[in-house]
PDB file of C-alpha atoms in Angstrom:
ATOM      1  CA  HIS A  24      30.976 -48.735  54.018  1.00 47.00           C
ATOM      2  CA  SER A  25      33.316 -49.959  56.661  1.00 49.00           C
ATOM      3  CA  GLN A  26      35.330 -47.238  58.357  1.00 51.00           C
ATOM      4  CA  LEU A  27      38.353 -49.501  58.372  1.00 54.00           C
ATOM      5  CA  GLN A  28      38.618 -50.195  54.635  1.00 52.00           C
ATOM      6  CA  ASP A  29      40.571 -47.696  52.493  1.00 52.00           C
ATOM      7  CA  GLN A  30      38.335 -46.597  49.584  1.00 51.00           C
ATOM      8  CA  GLY A  31      40.709 -44.273  47.771  1.00 52.00           C
ATOM      9  CA  PRO A  32      41.440 -40.579  48.304  1.00 53.00           C
ATOM     10  CA  TYR A  33      37.834 -39.463  47.525  1.00 54.00           C
ATOM     11  CA  HIS A  34      36.104 -41.987  49.746  1.00 50.00           C
ATOM     12  CA  SER A  35      38.226 -42.899  52.722  1.00 48.00           C
ATOM     13  CA  PRO A  36      37.485 -40.752  55.762  1.00 50.00           C
ATOM     14  CA  LEU A  37      40.706 -42.099  57.295  1.00 51.00           C
ATOM     15  CA  GLN A  38      43.011 -40.456  54.763  1.00 49.00           C
ATOM     16  CA  ASP A  39      43.676 -36.698  54.722  1.00 50.00           C
ATOM     17  CA  GLN A  40      41.940 -35.334  51.615  1.00 49.00           C
ATOM     18  CA  GLY A  41      43.226 -31.761  51.647  1.00 51.00           C
ATOM     19  CA  PRO A  42      41.737 -28.510  52.983  1.00 51.00           C
ATOM     20  CA  TYR A  43      38.490 -28.843  51.003  1.00 55.00           C
ATOM     21  CA  HIS A  44      37.671 -32.351  52.147  1.00 52.00           C
ATOM     22  CA  SER A  45      39.004 -33.160  55.563  1.00 53.00           C
ATOM     23  CA  PRO A  46      36.946 -31.712  58.306  1.00 54.00           C
ATOM     24  CA  GLY A  47      39.098 -29.702  60.702  1.00 55.00           C
ATOM     25  CA  PRO A  48      38.394 -29.386  64.357  1.00 58.00           C
ATOM     26  CA  GLY A  49      35.062 -27.626  64.914  1.00 58.00           C
ATOM     27  CA  THR A  50      34.186 -27.393  61.192  1.00 54.00           C
ATOM     28  CA  VAL A  51      31.075 -28.781  59.536  1.00 55.00           C
ATOM     29  CA  SER A  52      31.961 -31.772  57.359  1.00 55.00           C
ATOM     30  CA  GLN A  53      32.196 -31.000  53.625  1.00 57.00           C
ATOM     31  CA  PRO A  54      29.700 -32.548  51.146  1.00 58.00           C
ATOM     32  CA  ARG A  55      30.418 -36.140  50.256  1.00 81.00           C
ATOM     33  CA  THR A  56      31.190 -37.420  46.744  1.00 86.00           C
ATOM     34  CA  LYS A  57      27.546 -38.397  46.180  1.00 85.00           C
ATOM     35  CA  ASP A  58      26.441 -34.828  46.985  1.00 88.00           C
ATOM     36  CA  ARG A  59      29.167 -33.487  44.734  1.00 88.00           C
ATOM     37  CA  ILE A  60      27.944 -35.708  41.864  1.00 90.00           C
ATOM     38  CA  THR A  61      24.348 -34.559  42.469  1.00 92.00           C
ATOM     39  CA  ALA A  62      25.474 -30.903  42.410  1.00 92.00           C
ATOM     40  CA  HIS A  63      27.447 -31.540  39.229  1.00 93.00           C
ATOM     41  CA  SER A  64      24.395 -33.239  37.680  1.00 94.00           C
ATOM     42  CA  ARG A  65      22.217 -30.266  38.645  1.00 95.00           C
ATOM     43  CA  THR A  66      24.762 -27.890  37.067  1.00 95.00           C
ATOM     44  CA  ARG A  67      24.712 -29.948  33.858  1.00 96.00           C
ATOM     45  CA  ASP A  68      20.888 -29.872  33.928  1.00 96.00           C
ATOM     46  CA  ARG A  69      20.999 -26.097  34.369  1.00 96.00           C
ATOM     47  CA  ILE A  70      23.408 -25.807  31.403  1.00 96.00           C
ATOM     48  CA  THR A  71      21.095 -28.024  29.296  1.00 96.00           C
ATOM     49  CA  ALA A  72      18.058 -25.933  30.294  1.00 96.00           C
ATOM     50  CA  HIS A  73      19.983 -22.756  29.432  1.00 96.00           C
ATOM     51  CA  SER A  74      20.940 -24.250  26.063  1.00 96.00           C
ATOM     52  CA  ARG A  75      17.277 -25.145  25.422  1.00 96.00           C
ATOM     53  CA  THR A  76      16.255 -21.598  26.382  1.00 97.00           C
ATOM     54  CA  ARG A  77      18.801 -20.165  23.933  1.00 97.00           C
ATOM     55  CA  GLY A  78      17.441 -22.522  21.260  1.00 96.00           C
ATOM     56  CA  ARG A  79      13.916 -21.351  22.017  1.00 97.00           C
ATOM     57  CA  ILE A  80      15.052 -17.694  21.786  1.00 97.00           C
ATOM     58  CA  THR A  81      16.720 -18.431  18.412  1.00 97.00           C
ATOM     59  CA  ALA A  82      13.538 -20.137  17.160  1.00 97.00           C
ATOM     60  CA  HIS A  83      11.479 -17.175  18.376  1.00 97.00           C
ATOM     61  CA  SER A  84      13.850 -14.805  16.583  1.00 98.00           C
ATOM     62  CA  ARG A  85      13.490 -16.864  13.366  1.00 98.00           C
ATOM     63  CA  THR A  86       9.693 -16.761  13.741  1.00 98.00           C
ATOM     64  CA  ARG A  87       9.804 -12.964  14.120  1.00 98.00           C
ATOM     65  CA  ASP A  88      12.047 -12.757  11.019  1.00 98.00           C
ATOM     66  CA  ARG A  89       9.541 -14.925   9.121  1.00 98.00           C
ATOM     67  CA  ILE A  90       6.688 -12.634  10.237  1.00 98.00           C
ATOM     68  CA  THR A  91       8.692  -9.567   9.129  1.00 98.00           C
ATOM     69  CA  ALA A  92       9.412 -11.197   5.744  1.00 98.00           C
ATOM     70  CA  HIS A  93       5.702 -12.049   5.379  1.00 98.00           C
ATOM     71  CA  SER A  94       4.808  -8.442   6.226  1.00 98.00           C
ATOM     72  CA  ARG A  95       7.287  -7.195   3.602  1.00 98.00           C
ATOM     73  CA  THR A  96       5.763  -9.592   1.040  1.00 98.00           C
ATOM     74  CA  ARG A  97       2.269  -8.240   1.826  1.00 98.00           C
ATOM     75  CA  ASP A  98       3.594  -4.665   1.459  1.00 98.00           C
ATOM     76  CA  ARG A  99       5.148  -5.608  -1.897  1.00 98.00           C
ATOM     77  CA  ASN A 100       1.842  -7.156  -3.033  1.00 98.00           C
ATOM     78  CA  THR A 101      -0.052  -4.013  -1.946  1.00 98.00           C
ATOM     79  CA  ALA A 102       2.428  -1.794  -3.819  1.00 98.00           C
ATOM     80  CA  HIS A 103       2.095  -4.050  -6.895  1.00 98.00           C
ATOM     81  CA  SER A 104      -1.696  -3.830  -6.649  1.00 98.00           C
ATOM     82  CA  ARG A 105      -1.495  -0.019  -6.410  1.00 98.00           C
ATOM     83  CA  THR A 106       0.806   0.047  -9.470  1.00 98.00           C
ATOM     84  CA  ARG A 107      -1.711  -2.073 -11.423  1.00 98.00           C
ATOM     85  CA  ASP A 108      -4.514   0.294 -10.334  1.00 98.00           C
ATOM     86  CA  ARG A 109      -2.410   3.252 -11.504  1.00 98.00           C
ATOM     87  CA  ILE A 110      -1.810   1.536 -14.870  1.00 98.00           C
ATOM     88  CA  THR A 111      -5.571   0.859 -15.217  1.00 98.00           C
ATOM     89  CA  ALA A 112      -6.357   4.502 -14.360  1.00 98.00           C
ATOM     90  CA  HIS A 113      -3.753   5.625 -16.916  1.00 98.00           C
ATOM     91  CA  SER A 114      -5.319   3.328 -19.526  1.00 98.00           C
ATOM     92  CA  ARG A 115      -8.783   4.774 -18.763  1.00 98.00           C
ATOM     93  CA  THR A 116      -7.358   8.308 -19.126  1.00 98.00           C
ATOM     94  CA  ARG A 117      -5.884   7.371 -22.527  1.00 98.00           C
ATOM     95  CA  ASP A 118      -9.271   5.918 -23.567  1.00 98.00           C
ATOM     96  CA  ARG A 119     -10.969   9.160 -22.457  1.00 98.00           C
ATOM     97  CA  ILE A 120      -8.424  11.195 -24.492  1.00 98.00           C
ATOM     98  CA  THR A 121      -9.065   8.956 -27.550  1.00 98.00           C
ATOM     99  CA  ALA A 122     -12.849   9.372 -27.125  1.00 98.00           C
ATOM    100  CA  HIS A 123     -12.367  13.140 -26.823  1.00 98.00           C
ATOM    101  CA  SER A 124     -10.239  13.127 -29.989  1.00 98.00           C
ATOM    102  CA  ARG A 125     -12.950  11.150 -31.836  1.00 98.00           C
ATOM    103  CA  THR A 126     -15.572  13.663 -30.653  1.00 98.00           C
ATOM    104  CA  ARG A 127     -13.449  16.541 -31.987  1.00 98.00           C
ATOM    105  CA  ASP A 128     -13.054  14.690 -35.319  1.00 98.00           C
ATOM    106  CA  ARG A 129     -16.854  14.232 -35.447  1.00 98.00           C
ATOM    107  CA  ILE A 130     -17.337  17.968 -34.750  1.00 98.00           C
ATOM    108  CA  THR A 131     -14.826  18.844 -37.523  1.00 98.00           C
ATOM    109  CA  ALA A 132     -16.602  16.474 -39.967  1.00 98.00           C
ATOM    110  CA  HIS A 133     -19.950  18.024 -39.006  1.00 98.00           C
ATOM    111  CA  SER A 134     -18.520  21.508 -39.577  1.00 97.00           C
ATOM    112  CA  ARG A 135     -17.208  20.453 -43.036  1.00 97.00           C
ATOM    113  CA  THR A 136     -20.652  19.047 -43.909  1.00 97.00           C
ATOM    114  CA  ARG A 137     -22.316  22.353 -42.939  1.00 96.00           C
ATOM    115  CA  ASP A 138     -19.758  24.250 -45.086  1.00 95.00           C
ATOM    116  CA  ARG A 139     -20.541  21.910 -48.023  1.00 95.00           C
ATOM    117  CA  ILE A 140     -24.307  22.478 -47.537  1.00 94.00           C
ATOM    118  CA  THR A 141     -23.774  26.265 -47.406  1.00 93.00           C
ATOM    119  CA  ALA A 142     -21.615  26.200 -50.589  1.00 92.00           C
ATOM    120  CA  HIS A 143     -24.208  24.017 -52.354  1.00 90.00           C
ATOM    121  CA  SER A 144     -27.096  26.322 -51.394  1.00 88.00           C
ATOM    122  CA  ARG A 145     -25.164  29.314 -52.741  1.00 86.00           C
ATOM    123  CA  THR A 146     -24.655  27.517 -56.080  1.00 83.00           C
ATOM    124  CA  VAL A 147     -28.273  26.322 -56.611  1.00 64.00           C
ATOM    125  CA  ILE A 148     -30.404  29.251 -55.431  1.00 59.00           C
ATOM    126  CA  GLN A 149     -30.120  32.178 -57.951  1.00 59.00           C
ATOM    127  CA  PRO A 150     -31.450  35.495 -56.776  1.00 62.00           C
ATOM    128  CA  THR A 151     -34.757  36.384 -58.535  1.00 68.00           C
ATOM    129  CA  PRO A 152     -34.620  39.741 -60.334  1.00 65.00           C
ATOM    130  CA  GLY A 153     -36.337  42.436 -58.360  1.00 70.00           C
ATOM    131  CA  PRO A 154     -37.888  45.631 -59.729  1.00 74.00           C
ATOM    132  CA  GLY A 155     -35.368  47.661 -61.754  1.00 72.00           C
ATOM    133  CA  ALA A 156     -33.120  44.687 -62.341  1.00 63.00           C
ATOM    134  CA  VAL A 157     -31.490  44.237 -65.731  1.00 63.00           C
ATOM    135  CA  SER A 158     -33.196  41.358 -67.577  1.00 59.00           C
ATOM    136  CA  GLN A 159     -31.358  38.745 -69.648  1.00 60.00           C
ATOM    137  CA  PRO A 160     -30.496  39.933 -73.182  1.00 61.00           C
ATOM    138  CA  THR A 161     -32.889  38.787 -75.911  1.00 63.00           C
ATOM    139  CA  PRO A 162     -31.320  36.893 -78.844  1.00 65.00           C
ATOM    140  CA  GLY A 163     -30.398  39.240 -81.699  1.00 67.00           C
ATOM    141  CA  PRO A 164     -30.189  38.581 -85.459  1.00 71.00           C
ATOM    142  CA  GLY A 165     -27.861  35.788 -86.453  1.00 69.00           C
ATOM    143  CA  THR A 166     -28.579  33.634 -83.417  1.00 62.00           C
ATOM    144  CA  VAL A 167     -29.909  30.146 -83.982  1.00 64.00           C
ATOM    145  CA  SER A 168     -33.368  29.848 -82.476  1.00 60.00           C
ATOM    146  CA  GLN A 169     -34.553  26.725 -80.796  1.00 62.00           C
ATOM    147  CA  PRO A 170     -36.407  24.405 -83.217  1.00 65.00           C
ATOM    148  CA  THR A 171     -40.169  24.536 -82.789  1.00 68.00           C
ATOM    149  CA  PRO A 172     -41.775  21.245 -81.933  1.00 68.00           C
ATOM    150  CA  GLY A 173     -43.292  19.549 -84.982  1.00 72.00           C
ATOM    151  CA  PRO A 174     -46.747  18.003 -85.323  1.00 69.00           C
TER     152      PRO A 174
END
């Protein structure tokens, strides 16, 4: 640019631009507009990068939450499986109790059968008269004798 042409307050080195822009005697000249724009652009880039980082952190947090939820689901499934195992074990116990009850019923029936056999044997087997036993009375007069077989 020509030093002679006025380019506005932010460009013209001829115009006083305030304490932050006009170089005083013995001071190093302040950054130009182009440098200021570059710095601003870098700041915006840094903000964007920071925003992306925060987004990444949020995504990571969501992933961890998903993993935790998955872990809880697996725990629930394991607990459910254990409950089913407990129910099966309970069912087996009930079956064992039923089998035991049937065995007891069989034992009772067997015992009743033995009692019936004992009662029957007492009824059928008459004691034979031993020596000195009173014999059966002989039929006296007036009793009807059995008919004798005919020819």
